[in-house]
Structures are given as C-alpha cells and as structure tokens.
PDB file of C-alpha atoms in Angstrom:
ATOM      1  CA  MET H   1       0.000   0.000   0.000  1.00 53.00           C
ATOM      2  CA  LYS H   2       1.312   3.421  -0.805  1.00 59.00           C
ATOM      3  CA  ALA H   3      -0.119   6.723   0.404  1.00 61.00           C
ATOM      4  CA  LEU H   4       1.500  10.152   0.044  1.00 65.00           C
ATOM      5  CA  GLY H   5       4.857   8.684  -0.885  1.00 63.00           C
ATOM      6  CA  LYS H   6       5.083   6.401   2.173  1.00 73.00           C
ATOM      7  CA  ASP H   7       5.168   2.627   2.061  1.00 75.00           C
ATOM      8  CA  TYR H   8       3.049   0.850   4.614  1.00 80.00           C
ATOM      9  CA  ALA H   9       3.922  -2.722   5.497  1.00 82.00           C
ATOM     10  CA  VAL H  10       1.675  -4.890   7.617  1.00 80.00           C
ATOM     11  CA  GLU H  11       3.615  -6.184  10.600  1.00 82.00           C
ATOM     12  CA  LEU H  12       2.305  -8.929  12.823  1.00 81.00           C
ATOM     13  CA  ASN H  13       2.523  -8.165  16.518  1.00 87.00           C
ATOM     14  CA  ARG H  14       2.805 -10.493  19.501  1.00 91.00           C
ATOM     15  CA  ASN H  15      -0.930 -11.050  19.913  1.00 91.00           C
ATOM     16  CA  GLN H  16      -1.419 -11.984  16.265  1.00 92.00           C
ATOM     17  CA  TYR H  17       1.440 -14.523  16.348  1.00 94.00           C
ATOM     18  CA  PHE H  18      -0.037 -16.040  19.509  1.00 95.00           C
ATOM     19  CA  PHE H  19      -3.528 -16.285  17.989  1.00 96.00           C
ATOM     20  CA  LEU H  20      -2.184 -17.789  14.772  1.00 96.00           C
ATOM     21  CA  GLY H  21      -0.230 -20.351  16.803  1.00 97.00           C
ATOM     22  CA  ILE H  22      -3.361 -21.353  18.746  1.00 98.00           C
ATOM     23  CA  VAL H  23      -5.377 -21.766  15.534  1.00 98.00           C
ATOM     24  CA  VAL H  24      -2.644 -23.866  13.876  1.00 98.00           C
ATOM     25  CA  ILE H  25      -2.292 -26.090  16.982  1.00 98.00           C
ATOM     26  CA  LEU H  26      -6.056 -26.667  17.111  1.00 98.00           C
ATOM     27  CA  LEU H  27      -6.089 -27.510  13.405  1.00 97.00           C
ATOM     28  CA  GLY H  28      -3.245 -29.983  13.961  1.00 97.00           C
ATOM     29  CA  LEU H  29      -5.112 -31.578  16.881  1.00 97.00           C
ATOM     30  CA  GLN H  30      -8.164 -31.963  14.680  1.00 96.00           C
ATOM     31  CA  PHE H  31      -6.092 -33.727  12.018  1.00 95.00           C
ATOM     32  CA  ARG H  32      -4.679 -36.035  14.715  1.00 95.00           C
ATOM     33  CA  ILE H  33      -8.079 -36.895  16.218  1.00 95.00           C
ATOM     34  CA  VAL H  34     -10.138 -37.359  13.034  1.00 94.00           C
ATOM     35  CA  SER H  35      -8.935 -40.196  10.808  1.00 92.00           C
ATOM     36  CA  SER H  36     -10.950 -39.399   7.663  1.00 94.00           C
ATOM     37  CA  TYR H  37     -13.229 -36.731   6.237  1.00 93.00           C
ATOM     38  CA  VAL H  38     -16.238 -37.536   4.046  1.00 94.00           C
ATOM     39  CA  LEU H  39     -17.137 -34.765   1.608  1.00 92.00           C
ATOM     40  CA  ASN H  40     -20.718 -33.949   0.659  1.00 93.00           C
ATOM     41  CA  GLN H  41     -22.102 -34.226  -2.881  1.00 92.00           C
ATOM     42  CA  GLU H  42     -21.300 -30.639  -3.863  1.00 92.00           C
ATOM     43  CA  ALA H  43     -17.668 -30.841  -2.730  1.00 90.00           C
ATOM     44  CA  THR H  44     -17.244 -34.260  -4.363  1.00 89.00           C
ATOM     45  CA  ARG H  45     -18.625 -32.948  -7.652  1.00 89.00           C
ATOM     46  CA  PHE H  46     -16.379 -29.846  -7.423  1.00 89.00           C
ATOM     47  CA  LEU H  47     -13.259 -31.995  -6.928  1.00 88.00           C
ATOM     48  CA  ALA H  48     -14.294 -34.405  -9.681  1.00 87.00           C
ATOM     49  CA  GLU H  49     -14.655 -31.545 -12.158  1.00 89.00           C
ATOM     50  CA  ARG H  50     -11.312 -29.964 -11.189  1.00 90.00           C
ATOM     51  CA  THR H  51      -9.174 -33.122 -10.964  1.00 87.00           C
ATOM     52  CA  GLN H  52      -9.757 -34.969 -14.201  1.00 77.00           C
ATOM     53  CA  SER H  53      -6.697 -37.207 -14.175  1.00 56.00           C
ATOM     54  CA  SER H  54      -7.760 -39.732 -16.821  1.00 49.00           C
ATOM     55  CA  SER H  55     -10.209 -40.074 -19.673  1.00 42.00           C
ATOM     56  CA  THR H  56     -12.212 -42.723 -17.788  1.00 48.00           C
ATOM     57  CA  SER H  57     -12.771 -40.343 -14.873  1.00 49.00           C
ATOM     58  CA  THR H  58     -13.787 -37.626 -17.350  1.00 48.00           C
ATOM     59  CA  THR H  59     -16.346 -39.972 -18.870  1.00 51.00           C
ATOM     60  CA  MET H  60     -17.476 -41.009 -15.410  1.00 54.00           C
ATOM     61  CA  VAL H  61     -17.862 -37.396 -14.269  1.00 52.00           C
ATOM     62  CA  SER H  62     -19.882 -36.379 -17.317  1.00 52.00           C
ATOM     63  CA  PHE H  63     -21.990 -39.534 -17.108  1.00 53.00           C
ATOM     64  CA  THR H  64     -22.692 -39.286 -13.374  1.00 52.00           C
ATOM     65  CA  GLY H  65     -23.097 -35.507 -13.543  1.00 52.00           C
ATOM     66  CA  ASP H  66     -26.341 -36.117 -15.405  1.00 53.00           C
ATOM     67  CA  MET H  67     -27.468 -38.701 -12.859  1.00 55.00           C
ATOM     68  CA  GLY H  68     -26.459 -36.488  -9.922  1.00 58.00           C
ATOM     69  CA  SER H  69     -25.090 -39.283  -7.750  1.00 71.00           C
ATOM     70  CA  LEU H  70     -21.340 -39.519  -7.311  1.00 73.00           C
ATOM     71  CA  PRO H  71     -20.047 -41.576  -4.403  1.00 87.00           C
ATOM     72  CA  ASN H  72     -18.902 -39.258  -1.617  1.00 90.00           C
ATOM     73  CA  LYS H  73     -15.160 -38.612  -1.611  1.00 90.00           C
ATOM     74  CA  VAL H  74     -13.281 -39.747   1.501  1.00 93.00           C
ATOM     75  CA  ILE H  75     -10.090 -37.884   2.401  1.00 92.00           C
ATOM     76  CA  ASN H  76      -7.550 -39.588   4.674  1.00 94.00           C
ATOM     77  CA  PRO H  77      -4.950 -37.015   5.767  1.00 93.00           C
ATOM     78  CA  PRO H  78      -1.495 -38.431   6.533  1.00 94.00           C
ATOM     79  CA  GLU H  79      -0.493 -38.844  10.185  1.00 92.00           C
ATOM     80  CA  TRP H  80       2.485 -36.510   9.859  1.00 95.00           C
ATOM     81  CA  LEU H  81       0.276 -33.567   8.868  1.00 96.00           C
ATOM     82  CA  GLY H  82      -1.234 -33.250  12.339  1.00 95.00           C
ATOM     83  CA  TRP H  83       2.181 -33.448  14.002  1.00 97.00           C
ATOM     84  CA  CYS H  84       3.583 -30.879  11.592  1.00 97.00           C
ATOM     85  CA  LEU H  85       0.794 -28.383  12.303  1.00 97.00           C
ATOM     86  CA  ILE H  86       1.111 -28.902  16.063  1.00 98.00           C
ATOM     87  CA  SER H  87       4.849 -28.238  15.938  1.00 98.00           C
ATOM     88  CA  VAL H  88       4.492 -25.151  13.725  1.00 98.00           C
ATOM     89  CA  GLY H  89       1.802 -23.791  16.042  1.00 97.00           C
ATOM     90  CA  SER H  90       4.055 -24.383  19.050  1.00 97.00           C
ATOM     91  CA  VAL H  91       6.906 -22.501  17.421  1.00 97.00           C
ATOM     92  CA  LEU H  92       4.585 -19.599  16.619  1.00 96.00           C
ATOM     93  CA  ILE H  93       3.422 -19.418  20.241  1.00 97.00           C
ATOM     94  CA  LEU H  94       6.989 -19.557  21.568  1.00 97.00           C
ATOM     95  CA  HIS H  95       8.003 -16.859  19.089  1.00 95.00           C
ATOM     96  CA  SER H  96       5.153 -14.640  20.271  1.00 94.00           C
ATOM     97  CA  LEU H  97       6.275 -15.041  23.885  1.00 94.00           C
ATOM     98  CA  ALA H  98       9.801 -13.970  22.926  1.00 94.00           C
ATOM     99  CA  MET H  99       8.598 -10.778  21.229  1.00 89.00           C
ATOM    100  CA  LYS H 100       8.186  -7.468  23.026  1.00 86.00           C
ATOM    101  CA  LYS H 101       4.732  -6.477  24.187  1.00 80.00           C
ATOM    102  CA  PRO H 102       2.672  -4.257  21.867  1.00 70.00           C
ATOM    103  CA  GLY H 103       2.963  -0.608  22.807  1.00 72.00           C
ATOM    104  CA  GLY H 104       5.860  -1.354  25.126  1.00 65.00           C
TER     105      GLY H 104
END
C-alpha cells in the first residue's frame, strides 16, 4: 500500500502470532483426532470436475453428472500432517512469547 509517498507494510505483533499459533495447533489436533473426512455431494462434484486425471474419470464425471449421484469422496490425511501443524503452532506461540509487548 502506498499513500502520500510512504510505504506501509503490515507487521504482525505479539498477539497476532499467539492467535495464529493457537489456531494452527487446534487444526493440527483436529487432524490427529479425526482419521478421515467424508465430503458432501457438492464438494465431491467440485473436486471431480477440477481433478480430471484420466479419460475414464472424465467420462465417469460427465456420465454421473447427469445422474447427480457420485459416491462421496473420503479424504484420509497423513499422520504426519497433524504433528507438523502442532509443531508449527508451538513454534509460533513460543516466538510470540519472545517478542516485546505491543505498545511497550
């Protein structure tokens, strides 16, 4: 952003790092607790239209798009993803504690 010849950069303060760390840790815990996610019909159809990897899936998508009944997509996130998010969130929280207080 530029106004009157000055550049404004958005800087994250201590509170924002802490909040971001909490959100990332909670997301990582959710990935650790839940083993699979079942998408609804709309999300399954959206992914099927966007990820046409072979001609048979293209034919299947166009054929079942008329019928309106695709089997729901099941997503199994890898185990390491939850651990990765928990560790990144922990580092963000520790970094926020090491920063100076806002306004101080």
